[in-house]
Amino acid sequence: MIRDVSSALDFALNKGFQIHPNALRILEQIDVKELEKIIKQVVREKERQKLFLISQQDLEVFLGIAEDEILDDFHEILFDPTTKIATAEGVDGFTALFSSRYAKLKKIISNRPESKMLKSISAVISTKSKEEIYVCGLVTDRKTDRNITKITIDDITGSIETIVIDEDLQSVASSLLMDQFIMEKIVAAKNGGFIVKDIILPDIPDHLPNRSKTETYALFLSDLHIGSKYFMEKEFLEMISWLSSPDPIARRVRFIVLGGDVVDGIGIYPNQDKELVALDTSAQLQMVFDILDKIPKHIKVFIAPGNHDPGRRALPQPAIPAKYNPNLWGRKNFFMIGNPAMVSLNGVKVLIFHGQSIDDIVKTTPGLSYDKPAKVMQYLLKARHMSPIYGSQTPIAPELEDLMVIDEVPDIFHGGHVHVIDLDLYRGVLILNSGAWQAQTPFQTSVGITPTPGMVVLVNLKTFKVYTKDFASKN
Ligand code: D5M
Ligand code: FE
Ligand code: ZN
């Protein structure tokens, strides 16, 4: 018998228990770290019943193995940019992108009663009515000077500068992102300017999430950075072997969602080669395949790219191209998707976005920070857009259709990129950021980013209960 199992069993044997050989076979499969706890709990229960034999059935009931129902595991890829990408050239391309953004978000905001009173910007400027009116458009400028913020918005008819004087509106005004869509209630001032009375974001309505019929679990991951010296291979392999353990939650996992930065990539940042263990894309992706290949075949794995992965860097990103590793595309239970993407897991709609824009938003928005990425993701839901700011650090492609608009409200919004686990619930939408499997890099140390690597987020798709499991702590 394995020595650790035997010492964990001493607890039961010393109390005069007998253990059936079939029960032993089950105990031998259990993660040693969990074993002692399990045996103590079983012993306590049996002492209460005054029964001193631990049988196979006792353990099966305790571990929930006997009661395993048939778990649903159906999926549908609801949105994947890979096949939809249609990039236009130059200035025309960006005009098309912003027109599409405006039209899509105007449609979303038209569900609000105020939108009945919307006027075009050119009409507002030419009539100078004294009534309160509504305009909507994309933010093209925002300046704060003392307690006054000037916001310029553009629609397809023109551009208008509006002034926020109201103290209560300053915090909304100062958090507005460049190129984000907003609706404003304004009134013409005597001096010819326009005073803002209210700022309305497209936002999401209260949402009742779709639920799975069975207690199937989805496991959320991102930012493996395979190929980097700092990839936590040992912990990651432990997590994969846990999936095959008798742990009652592990036994119910049918989906894994991998939200980008699968590899560390090549030439992503200066002097990266000094921090790599594999120096070309195919070698890194072969390492990815060799590791992910150990995931049990009854689990469906959805793999989306991030800013470190090969393929197009600009958003939206197509799936990691098959040419670098046909094995990843060939495996039956692997699904290569783009970024962002929406998948349905037993009817639960999961929006997957690596989260590149979080960098730009944290930098320009007071009150948002790298250690609370779920708050930034909440802001994206309010803006109904995953990457509004154009021309900052996050590259955006001039698509004919703005595929970064959040057209449909998801049940789960999954992000990554900042390497920090974070959870939030906003109007019924579960927001999660899935951390990383890369230890803190010298770069992250230098900019003060403290990651929380080596943990997974697990969601029961029926109850929406969320668990995190830590494979990095040494106890
Ligand atoms: O991003 C890992 C983390 O590092 C994430 O929090 C963003 C941050 N990061 C990455 N590049 C930069 C630059 N150039 N400036 C500031 N912060 C940055 P990853 O995508 O894994 O490299
Ligand atoms: Fe990353
Ligand atoms: Zn990233």
PDB file of C-alpha atoms in Angstrom, residues 29-317:
ATOM      1  CA  GLN A  29      -7.059   6.778  -5.853  1.00  0.00           C
ATOM      2  CA  ILE A  30      -7.740   9.806  -3.693  1.00  0.00           C
ATOM      3  CA  ASP A  31      -5.432  12.794  -3.626  1.00  0.00           C
ATOM      4  CA  VAL A  32      -3.220  12.202  -0.556  1.00  0.00           C
ATOM      5  CA  LYS A  33      -3.748  15.779   0.584  1.00  0.00           C
ATOM      6  CA  GLU A  34      -7.505  15.130   0.861  1.00  0.00           C
ATOM      7  CA  LEU A  35      -7.277  11.612   2.255  1.00  0.00           C
ATOM      8  CA  GLU A  36      -6.785  12.338   5.945  1.00  0.00           C
ATOM      9  CA  LYS A  37      -9.714  14.741   5.987  1.00  0.00           C
ATOM     10  CA  ILE A  38     -11.980  12.244   4.217  1.00  0.00           C
ATOM     11  CA  ILE A  39     -11.089   9.379   6.542  1.00  0.00           C
ATOM     12  CA  LYS A  40     -11.709  11.501   9.633  1.00  0.00           C
ATOM     13  CA  GLN A  41     -15.133  12.518   8.334  1.00  0.00           C
ATOM     14  CA  VAL A  42     -16.115   8.934   7.444  1.00  0.00           C
ATOM     15  CA  VAL A  43     -14.919   7.672  10.849  1.00  0.00           C
ATOM     16  CA  ARG A  44     -16.891  10.371  12.653  1.00  0.00           C
ATOM     17  CA  GLU A  45     -20.055   9.447  10.751  1.00  0.00           C
ATOM     18  CA  LYS A  46     -19.631   5.682  11.346  1.00  0.00           C
ATOM     19  CA  GLU A  47     -18.894   6.201  15.056  1.00  0.00           C
ATOM     20  CA  ARG A  48     -22.189   8.006  15.281  1.00  0.00           C
ATOM     21  CA  GLN A  49     -23.873   4.973  13.690  1.00  0.00           C
ATOM     22  CA  LYS A  50     -21.828   2.633  15.983  1.00  0.00           C
ATOM     23  CA  LEU A  51     -20.709   0.638  12.938  1.00  0.00           C
ATOM     24  CA  PHE A  52     -17.018  -0.220  12.739  1.00  0.00           C
ATOM     25  CA  LEU A  53     -16.515  -1.475   9.193  1.00  0.00           C
ATOM     26  CA  ILE A  54     -15.755   0.987   6.400  1.00  0.00           C
ATOM     27  CA  SER A  55     -17.157  -0.492   3.208  1.00  0.00           C
ATOM     28  CA  GLN A  56     -16.891   0.366  -0.453  1.00  0.00           C
ATOM     29  CA  GLN A  57     -20.450   1.677  -0.318  1.00  0.00           C
ATOM     30  CA  ASP A  58     -19.649   4.027   2.579  1.00  0.00           C
ATOM     31  CA  LEU A  59     -16.957   5.697   0.521  1.00  0.00           C
ATOM     32  CA  GLU A  60     -19.026   5.785  -2.655  1.00  0.00           C
ATOM     33  CA  VAL A  61     -21.851   7.527  -0.826  1.00  0.00           C
ATOM     34  CA  PHE A  62     -19.441   9.899   0.918  1.00  0.00           C
ATOM     35  CA  LEU A  63     -17.632  10.843  -2.271  1.00  0.00           C
ATOM     36  CA  GLY A  64     -20.824  11.080  -4.270  1.00  0.00           C
ATOM     37  CA  ILE A  65     -19.559   8.452  -6.691  1.00  0.00           C
ATOM     38  CA  ALA A  66     -22.525   6.129  -6.322  1.00  0.00           C
ATOM     39  CA  GLU A  67     -25.035   8.852  -6.982  1.00  0.00           C
ATOM     40  CA  ASP A  68     -23.393  10.174 -10.135  1.00  0.00           C
ATOM     41  CA  GLU A  69     -26.194  11.162 -12.395  1.00  0.00           C
ATOM     42  CA  ILE A  70     -25.734  11.333 -16.145  1.00  0.00           C
ATOM     43  CA  LEU A  71     -24.366  14.807 -16.638  1.00  0.00           C
ATOM     44  CA  ASP A  72     -25.383  16.866 -19.657  1.00  0.00           C
ATOM     45  CA  ASP A  73     -22.437  18.124 -21.698  1.00  0.00           C
ATOM     46  CA  PHE A  74     -23.886  19.714 -24.782  1.00  0.00           C
ATOM     47  CA  HIS A  75     -22.345  22.816 -26.249  1.00  0.00           C
ATOM     48  CA  GLU A  76     -22.864  25.279 -29.059  1.00  0.00           C
ATOM     49  CA  ILE A  77     -20.477  27.914 -30.375  1.00  0.00           C
ATOM     50  CA  LEU A  78     -22.788  30.909 -30.565  1.00  0.00           C
ATOM     51  CA  PHE A  79     -20.265  33.452 -31.749  1.00  0.00           C
ATOM     52  CA  ASP A  80     -16.762  33.044 -33.082  1.00  0.00           C
ATOM     53  CA  PRO A  81     -15.046  35.892 -34.959  1.00  0.00           C
ATOM     54  CA  THR A  82     -12.684  33.493 -36.790  1.00  0.00           C
ATOM     55  CA  THR A  83     -14.968  33.125 -39.775  1.00  0.00           C
ATOM     56  CA  LYS A  84     -16.582  36.573 -39.536  1.00  0.00           C
ATOM     57  CA  ILE A  85     -13.498  38.728 -39.798  1.00  0.00           C
ATOM     58  CA  ALA A  86     -13.817  41.195 -42.703  1.00  0.00           C
ATOM     59  CA  THR A  87     -11.266  43.928 -42.359  1.00  0.00           C
ATOM     60  CA  ALA A  88     -11.466  47.084 -44.470  1.00  0.00           C
ATOM     61  CA  GLU A  89      -8.504  49.248 -45.361  1.00  0.00           C
ATOM     62  CA  GLY A  90      -7.291  52.493 -43.755  1.00  0.00           C
ATOM     63  CA  VAL A  91      -9.528  55.417 -42.881  1.00  0.00           C
ATOM     64  CA  ASP A  92     -12.593  53.935 -44.604  1.00  0.00           C
ATOM     65  CA  GLY A  93     -12.226  50.885 -42.399  1.00  0.00           C
ATOM     66  CA  PHE A  94     -12.356  52.902 -39.214  1.00  0.00           C
ATOM     67  CA  THR A  95     -15.307  54.918 -40.449  1.00  0.00           C
ATOM     68  CA  ALA A  96     -17.120  51.640 -41.062  1.00  0.00           C
ATOM     69  CA  LEU A  97     -16.115  50.275 -37.646  1.00  0.00           C
ATOM     70  CA  PHE A  98     -17.347  53.339 -35.745  1.00  0.00           C
ATOM     71  CA  SER A  99     -20.571  53.565 -37.801  1.00  0.00           C
ATOM     72  CA  SER A 100     -21.251  49.944 -36.951  1.00  0.00           C
ATOM     73  CA  ARG A 101     -20.501  50.582 -33.257  1.00  0.00           C
ATOM     74  CA  TYR A 102     -22.850  53.578 -33.242  1.00  0.00           C
ATOM     75  CA  ALA A 103     -25.674  51.760 -35.025  1.00  0.00           C
ATOM     76  CA  LYS A 104     -25.455  48.636 -32.835  1.00  0.00           C
ATOM     77  CA  LEU A 105     -25.345  50.535 -29.553  1.00  0.00           C
ATOM     78  CA  LYS A 106     -28.086  52.928 -30.614  1.00  0.00           C
ATOM     79  CA  LYS A 107     -30.255  49.885 -31.224  1.00  0.00           C
ATOM     80  CA  ILE A 108     -29.404  48.548 -27.756  1.00  0.00           C
ATOM     81  CA  ILE A 109     -30.198  51.867 -26.064  1.00  0.00           C
ATOM     82  CA  SER A 110     -33.446  52.202 -27.978  1.00  0.00           C
ATOM     83  CA  ASN A 111     -35.004  49.828 -25.434  1.00  0.00           C
ATOM     84  CA  ARG A 112     -34.923  52.680 -22.953  1.00  0.00           C
ATOM     85  CA  PRO A 113     -37.940  55.014 -22.764  1.00  0.00           C
ATOM     86  CA  GLU A 114     -35.731  58.153 -22.993  1.00  0.00           C
ATOM     87  CA  SER A 115     -34.583  57.141 -26.446  1.00  0.00           C
ATOM     88  CA  LYS A 116     -37.980  58.209 -27.817  1.00  0.00           C
ATOM     89  CA  MET A 117     -36.769  61.764 -27.249  1.00  0.00           C
ATOM     90  CA  LEU A 118     -33.455  61.351 -29.073  1.00  0.00           C
ATOM     91  CA  LYS A 119     -32.473  64.047 -31.550  1.00  0.00           C
ATOM     92  CA  SER A 120     -29.640  64.032 -34.031  1.00  0.00           C
ATOM     93  CA  ILE A 121     -26.674  66.226 -33.116  1.00  0.00           C
ATOM     94  CA  SER A 122     -27.036  68.380 -36.241  1.00  0.00           C
ATOM     95  CA  ALA A 123     -30.700  69.062 -35.414  1.00  0.00           C
ATOM     96  CA  VAL A 124     -29.809  70.033 -31.840  1.00  0.00           C
ATOM     97  CA  ILE A 125     -27.129  72.451 -32.968  1.00  0.00           C
ATOM     98  CA  SER A 126     -29.288  74.115 -35.600  1.00  0.00           C
ATOM     99  CA  THR A 127     -32.522  74.505 -33.573  1.00  0.00           C
ATOM    100  CA  LYS A 128     -31.052  75.492 -30.170  1.00  0.00           C
ATOM    101  CA  SER A 129     -34.320  74.535 -28.477  1.00  0.00           C
ATOM    102  CA  LYS A 130     -34.734  75.497 -24.792  1.00  0.00           C
ATOM    103  CA  GLU A 131     -36.251  72.088 -23.976  1.00  0.00           C
ATOM    104  CA  GLU A 132     -34.387  69.190 -22.397  1.00  0.00           C
ATOM    105  CA  ILE A 133     -33.365  66.848 -25.190  1.00  0.00           C
ATOM    106  CA  TYR A 134     -31.439  63.612 -25.602  1.00  0.00           C
ATOM    107  CA  VAL A 135     -28.483  62.985 -27.878  1.00  0.00           C
ATOM    108  CA  CYS A 136     -26.314  59.902 -28.258  1.00  0.00           C
ATOM    109  CA  GLY A 137     -22.976  59.127 -29.816  1.00  0.00           C
ATOM    110  CA  LEU A 138     -19.374  58.131 -29.281  1.00  0.00           C
ATOM    111  CA  VAL A 139     -17.193  60.048 -26.837  1.00  0.00           C
ATOM    112  CA  THR A 140     -14.461  61.768 -28.860  1.00  0.00           C
ATOM    113  CA  ASP A 141     -13.067  64.039 -26.179  1.00  0.00           C
ATOM    114  CA  ARG A 142     -13.228  64.376 -22.408  1.00  0.00           C
ATOM    115  CA  LYS A 143     -11.466  67.122 -20.453  1.00  0.00           C
ATOM    116  CA  THR A 144     -11.773  67.847 -16.766  1.00  0.00           C
ATOM    117  CA  ASP A 145     -10.759  71.197 -15.419  1.00  0.00           C
ATOM    118  CA  ARG A 146     -11.405  71.745 -11.717  1.00  0.00           C
ATOM    119  CA  ASN A 147     -15.045  70.691 -11.211  1.00  0.00           C
ATOM    120  CA  ILE A 148     -16.157  70.955 -14.797  1.00  0.00           C
ATOM    121  CA  THR A 149     -15.942  68.220 -17.402  1.00  0.00           C
ATOM    122  CA  LYS A 150     -16.336  68.854 -21.101  1.00  0.00           C
ATOM    123  CA  ILE A 151     -17.495  65.898 -23.152  1.00  0.00           C
ATOM    124  CA  THR A 152     -17.599  65.877 -26.918  1.00  0.00           C
ATOM    125  CA  ILE A 153     -19.767  63.268 -28.602  1.00  0.00           C
ATOM    126  CA  ASP A 154     -20.179  62.434 -32.276  1.00  0.00           C
ATOM    127  CA  ASP A 155     -23.068  60.844 -34.100  1.00  0.00           C
ATOM    128  CA  ILE A 156     -23.371  60.343 -37.848  1.00  0.00           C
ATOM    129  CA  THR A 157     -24.707  63.910 -38.321  1.00  0.00           C
ATOM    130  CA  GLY A 158     -22.142  65.886 -36.364  1.00  0.00           C
ATOM    131  CA  SER A 159     -20.239  66.634 -33.205  1.00  0.00           C
ATOM    132  CA  ILE A 160     -21.297  68.440 -30.032  1.00  0.00           C
ATOM    133  CA  GLU A 161     -19.390  69.711 -26.994  1.00  0.00           C
ATOM    134  CA  THR A 162     -21.371  69.328 -23.767  1.00  0.00           C
ATOM    135  CA  ILE A 163     -20.530  70.554 -20.262  1.00  0.00           C
ATOM    136  CA  VAL A 164     -20.985  68.667 -17.006  1.00  0.00           C
ATOM    137  CA  ILE A 165     -21.317  71.075 -14.077  1.00  0.00           C
ATOM    138  CA  ASP A 166     -23.472  68.953 -11.766  1.00  0.00           C
ATOM    139  CA  GLU A 167     -21.306  67.553  -8.959  1.00  0.00           C
ATOM    140  CA  ASP A 168     -23.164  64.232  -8.796  1.00  0.00           C
ATOM    141  CA  LEU A 169     -22.482  63.603 -12.485  1.00  0.00           C
ATOM    142  CA  GLN A 170     -18.723  64.246 -12.231  1.00  0.00           C
ATOM    143  CA  SER A 171     -17.800  60.697 -11.247  1.00  0.00           C
ATOM    144  CA  VAL A 172     -19.730  59.198 -14.205  1.00  0.00           C
ATOM    145  CA  ALA A 173     -18.247  61.860 -16.481  1.00  0.00           C
ATOM    146  CA  SER A 174     -14.684  61.229 -15.323  1.00  0.00           C
ATOM    147  CA  SER A 175     -15.017  57.472 -15.840  1.00  0.00           C
ATOM    148  CA  LEU A 176     -16.138  57.761 -19.469  1.00  0.00           C
ATOM    149  CA  LEU A 177     -13.830  56.051 -21.927  1.00  0.00           C
ATOM    150  CA  MET A 178     -12.760  57.461 -25.244  1.00  0.00           C
ATOM    151  CA  ASP A 179     -14.883  56.139 -28.159  1.00  0.00           C
ATOM    152  CA  GLN A 180     -17.487  54.691 -25.807  1.00  0.00           C
ATOM    153  CA  PHE A 181     -21.174  55.096 -26.692  1.00  0.00           C
ATOM    154  CA  ILE A 182     -23.333  57.202 -24.356  1.00  0.00           C
ATOM    155  CA  MET A 183     -26.668  58.952 -24.280  1.00  0.00           C
ATOM    156  CA  GLU A 184     -26.921  62.412 -22.686  1.00  0.00           C
ATOM    157  CA  LYS A 185     -29.826  64.521 -21.491  1.00  0.00           C
ATOM    158  CA  ILE A 186     -28.838  68.085 -22.329  1.00  0.00           C
ATOM    159  CA  VAL A 187     -30.260  71.558 -22.279  1.00  0.00           C
ATOM    160  CA  ALA A 188     -29.081  74.630 -24.170  1.00  0.00           C
ATOM    161  CA  ALA A 189     -27.542  77.279 -21.908  1.00  0.00           C
ATOM    162  CA  LYS A 190     -27.986  81.023 -22.421  1.00  0.00           C
ATOM    163  CA  ASN A 191     -24.386  81.431 -23.570  1.00  0.00           C
ATOM    164  CA  GLY A 192     -24.890  78.922 -26.366  1.00  0.00           C
ATOM    165  CA  GLY A 193     -23.313  75.900 -24.696  1.00  0.00           C
ATOM    166  CA  PHE A 194     -25.046  72.641 -23.801  1.00  0.00           C
ATOM    167  CA  ILE A 195     -25.332  71.588 -20.152  1.00  0.00           C
ATOM    168  CA  VAL A 196     -25.482  67.872 -19.339  1.00  0.00           C
ATOM    169  CA  LYS A 197     -28.360  66.885 -17.053  1.00  0.00           C
ATOM    170  CA  ASP A 198     -27.807  63.129 -17.194  1.00  0.00           C
ATOM    171  CA  ILE A 199     -25.420  60.573 -18.673  1.00  0.00           C
ATOM    172  CA  ILE A 200     -26.872  57.196 -19.607  1.00  0.00           C
ATOM    173  CA  LEU A 201     -24.796  54.157 -20.514  1.00  0.00           C
ATOM    174  CA  PRO A 202     -26.252  51.358 -22.658  1.00  0.00           C
ATOM    175  CA  ASP A 203     -25.792  48.963 -19.679  1.00  0.00           C
ATOM    176  CA  ILE A 204     -27.456  45.564 -19.240  1.00  0.00           C
ATOM    177  CA  PRO A 205     -30.916  45.003 -17.779  1.00  0.00           C
ATOM    178  CA  ASP A 206     -31.387  42.762 -14.712  1.00  0.00           C
ATOM    179  CA  HIS A 207     -30.646  39.330 -16.012  1.00  0.00           C
ATOM    180  CA  LEU A 208     -31.983  35.914 -15.084  1.00  0.00           C
ATOM    181  CA  PRO A 209     -29.253  33.496 -16.165  1.00  0.00           C
ATOM    182  CA  ASN A 210     -29.888  30.325 -18.131  1.00  0.00           C
ATOM    183  CA  ARG A 211     -29.030  27.240 -16.100  1.00  0.00           C
ATOM    184  CA  SER A 212     -27.925  23.715 -16.835  1.00  0.00           C
ATOM    185  CA  LYS A 213     -30.428  20.949 -16.009  1.00  0.00           C
ATOM    186  CA  THR A 214     -27.696  18.848 -14.395  1.00  0.00           C
ATOM    187  CA  GLU A 215     -24.974  19.784 -11.904  1.00  0.00           C
ATOM    188  CA  THR A 216     -22.297  19.865 -14.562  1.00  0.00           C
ATOM    189  CA  TYR A 217     -19.226  21.959 -13.755  1.00  0.00           C
ATOM    190  CA  ALA A 218     -17.220  24.237 -16.014  1.00  0.00           C
ATOM    191  CA  LEU A 219     -13.629  25.015 -15.140  1.00  0.00           C
ATOM    192  CA  PHE A 220     -12.173  28.392 -16.127  1.00  0.00           C
ATOM    193  CA  LEU A 221      -8.516  29.031 -16.917  1.00  0.00           C
ATOM    194  CA  SER A 222      -6.377  31.539 -18.743  1.00  0.00           C
ATOM    195  CA  ASP A 223      -2.814  32.780 -19.126  1.00  0.00           C
ATOM    196  CA  LEU A 224      -0.901  29.525 -19.058  1.00  0.00           C
ATOM    197  CA  HIS A 225       2.100  31.142 -20.799  1.00  0.00           C
ATOM    198  CA  ILE A 226       3.509  27.769 -21.809  1.00  0.00           C
ATOM    199  CA  GLY A 227       7.025  28.221 -23.168  1.00  0.00           C
ATOM    200  CA  SER A 228       7.868  30.740 -20.428  1.00  0.00           C
ATOM    201  CA  LYS A 229      10.343  29.817 -17.708  1.00  0.00           C
ATOM    202  CA  TYR A 230       7.696  30.972 -15.278  1.00  0.00           C
ATOM    203  CA  PHE A 231       4.936  28.575 -16.457  1.00  0.00           C
ATOM    204  CA  MET A 232       3.939  26.557 -13.364  1.00  0.00           C
ATOM    205  CA  GLU A 233       4.038  23.159 -15.015  1.00  0.00           C
ATOM    206  CA  LYS A 234       4.047  21.063 -11.851  1.00  0.00           C
ATOM    207  CA  GLU A 235       0.966  22.761 -10.420  1.00  0.00           C
ATOM    208  CA  PHE A 236      -0.797  22.688 -13.784  1.00  0.00           C
ATOM    209  CA  LEU A 237      -0.184  18.949 -14.136  1.00  0.00           C
ATOM    210  CA  GLU A 238      -1.479  18.459 -10.598  1.00  0.00           C
ATOM    211  CA  MET A 239      -4.654  20.264 -11.600  1.00  0.00           C
ATOM    212  CA  ILE A 240      -5.058  18.010 -14.639  1.00  0.00           C
ATOM    213  CA  SER A 241      -4.541  14.849 -12.606  1.00  0.00           C
ATOM    214  CA  TRP A 242      -7.077  16.145 -10.062  1.00  0.00           C
ATOM    215  CA  LEU A 243      -9.616  16.063 -12.926  1.00  0.00           C
ATOM    216  CA  SER A 244      -9.316  12.269 -12.961  1.00  0.00           C
ATOM    217  CA  SER A 245      -9.550  11.922  -9.174  1.00  0.00           C
ATOM    218  CA  PRO A 246     -12.642  10.737  -7.304  1.00  0.00           C
ATOM    219  CA  ASP A 247     -13.205  14.245  -5.929  1.00  0.00           C
ATOM    220  CA  PRO A 248     -16.946  14.837  -6.318  1.00  0.00           C
ATOM    221  CA  ILE A 249     -16.463  18.188  -8.087  1.00  0.00           C
ATOM    222  CA  ALA A 250     -13.677  16.902 -10.372  1.00  0.00           C
ATOM    223  CA  ARG A 251     -15.981  14.052 -11.424  1.00  0.00           C
ATOM    224  CA  ARG A 252     -18.580  16.558 -12.560  1.00  0.00           C
ATOM    225  CA  VAL A 253     -16.346  18.741 -14.743  1.00  0.00           C
ATOM    226  CA  ARG A 254     -17.387  18.444 -18.396  1.00  0.00           C
ATOM    227  CA  PHE A 255     -16.114  21.751 -19.765  1.00  0.00           C
ATOM    228  CA  ILE A 256     -12.856  23.685 -19.599  1.00  0.00           C
ATOM    229  CA  VAL A 257     -12.693  27.225 -20.924  1.00  0.00           C
ATOM    230  CA  LEU A 258      -9.220  28.544 -21.677  1.00  0.00           C
ATOM    231  CA  GLY A 259      -9.323  32.297 -22.195  1.00  0.00           C
ATOM    232  CA  GLY A 260      -6.065  33.135 -23.934  1.00  0.00           C
ATOM    233  CA  ASP A 261      -2.324  33.534 -23.438  1.00  0.00           C
ATOM    234  CA  VAL A 262      -1.983  29.818 -23.976  1.00  0.00           C
ATOM    235  CA  VAL A 263       1.683  30.289 -24.878  1.00  0.00           C
ATOM    236  CA  ASP A 264       4.156  33.000 -23.906  1.00  0.00           C
ATOM    237  CA  GLY A 265       4.787  33.653 -27.614  1.00  0.00           C
ATOM    238  CA  ILE A 266       7.829  34.973 -29.405  1.00  0.00           C
ATOM    239  CA  GLY A 267       8.951  38.619 -29.534  1.00  0.00           C
ATOM    240  CA  ILE A 268       6.021  39.849 -27.469  1.00  0.00           C
ATOM    241  CA  TYR A 269       8.185  42.034 -25.218  1.00  0.00           C
ATOM    242  CA  PRO A 270      11.850  43.132 -25.278  1.00  0.00           C
ATOM    243  CA  ASN A 271      14.424  40.456 -24.385  1.00  0.00           C
ATOM    244  CA  GLN A 272      11.694  37.840 -24.039  1.00  0.00           C
ATOM    245  CA  ASP A 273      13.966  35.066 -25.329  1.00  0.00           C
ATOM    246  CA  LYS A 274      15.890  35.118 -22.050  1.00  0.00           C
ATOM    247  CA  GLU A 275      12.700  34.071 -20.264  1.00  0.00           C
ATOM    248  CA  LEU A 276      11.675  31.312 -22.684  1.00  0.00           C
ATOM    249  CA  VAL A 277      12.229  27.560 -22.595  1.00  0.00           C
ATOM    250  CA  ALA A 278      10.933  27.057 -26.158  1.00  0.00           C
ATOM    251  CA  LEU A 279      12.023  29.460 -28.860  1.00  0.00           C
ATOM    252  CA  ASP A 280       9.513  28.988 -31.653  1.00  0.00           C
ATOM    253  CA  THR A 281       5.751  29.066 -31.959  1.00  0.00           C
ATOM    254  CA  SER A 282       5.333  25.459 -33.063  1.00  0.00           C
ATOM    255  CA  ALA A 283       7.552  24.180 -30.251  1.00  0.00           C
ATOM    256  CA  GLN A 284       5.556  26.141 -27.691  1.00  0.00           C
ATOM    257  CA  LEU A 285       2.243  24.905 -29.091  1.00  0.00           C
ATOM    258  CA  GLN A 286       3.497  21.326 -29.153  1.00  0.00           C
ATOM    259  CA  MET A 287       4.201  21.708 -25.417  1.00  0.00           C
ATOM    260  CA  VAL A 288       0.649  22.997 -25.033  1.00  0.00           C
ATOM    261  CA  PHE A 289      -0.737  19.982 -26.868  1.00  0.00           C
ATOM    262  CA  ASP A 290       1.353  17.502 -24.885  1.00  0.00           C
ATOM    263  CA  ILE A 291       0.076  18.960 -21.630  1.00  0.00           C
ATOM    264  CA  LEU A 292      -3.581  19.488 -22.597  1.00  0.00           C
ATOM    265  CA  ASP A 293      -3.624  16.005 -24.111  1.00  0.00           C
ATOM    266  CA  LYS A 294      -3.629  14.680 -20.536  1.00  0.00           C
ATOM    267  CA  ILE A 295      -7.088  16.194 -19.937  1.00  0.00           C
ATOM    268  CA  PRO A 296      -9.617  13.357 -19.744  1.00  0.00           C
ATOM    269  CA  LYS A 297     -11.385  12.913 -23.084  1.00  0.00           C
ATOM    270  CA  HIS A 298     -14.882  13.306 -21.615  1.00  0.00           C
ATOM    271  CA  ILE A 299     -14.132  16.993 -20.972  1.00  0.00           C
ATOM    272  CA  LYS A 300     -14.689  19.526 -23.771  1.00  0.00           C
ATOM    273  CA  VAL A 301     -11.973  22.167 -23.950  1.00  0.00           C
ATOM    274  CA  PHE A 302     -12.574  25.573 -25.559  1.00  0.00           C
ATOM    275  CA  ILE A 303      -9.352  27.368 -26.474  1.00  0.00           C
ATOM    276  CA  ALA A 304      -9.335  31.092 -27.288  1.00  0.00           C
ATOM    277  CA  PRO A 305      -6.241  33.238 -27.999  1.00  0.00           C
ATOM    278  CA  GLY A 306      -4.772  36.170 -26.060  1.00  0.00           C
ATOM    279  CA  ASN A 307      -2.177  38.814 -26.882  1.00  0.00           C
ATOM    280  CA  HIS A 308       0.712  36.336 -26.455  1.00  0.00           C
ATOM    281  CA  ASP A 309      -0.710  33.761 -28.889  1.00  0.00           C
ATOM    282  CA  PRO A 310       0.068  33.382 -32.598  1.00  0.00           C
ATOM    283  CA  GLY A 311      -2.335  34.659 -35.255  1.00  0.00           C
ATOM    284  CA  ARG A 312      -3.599  38.213 -35.554  1.00  0.00           C
ATOM    285  CA  ARG A 313      -2.803  40.479 -32.619  1.00  0.00           C
ATOM    286  CA  ALA A 314      -5.560  43.044 -33.251  1.00  0.00           C
ATOM    287  CA  LEU A 315      -9.021  42.498 -31.800  1.00  0.00           C
ATOM    288  CA  PRO A 316     -11.144  40.605 -32.634  1.00  0.00           C
ATOM    289  CA  GLN A 317      -8.646  37.753 -32.885  1.00  0.00           C
TER     290      GLN A 317
END
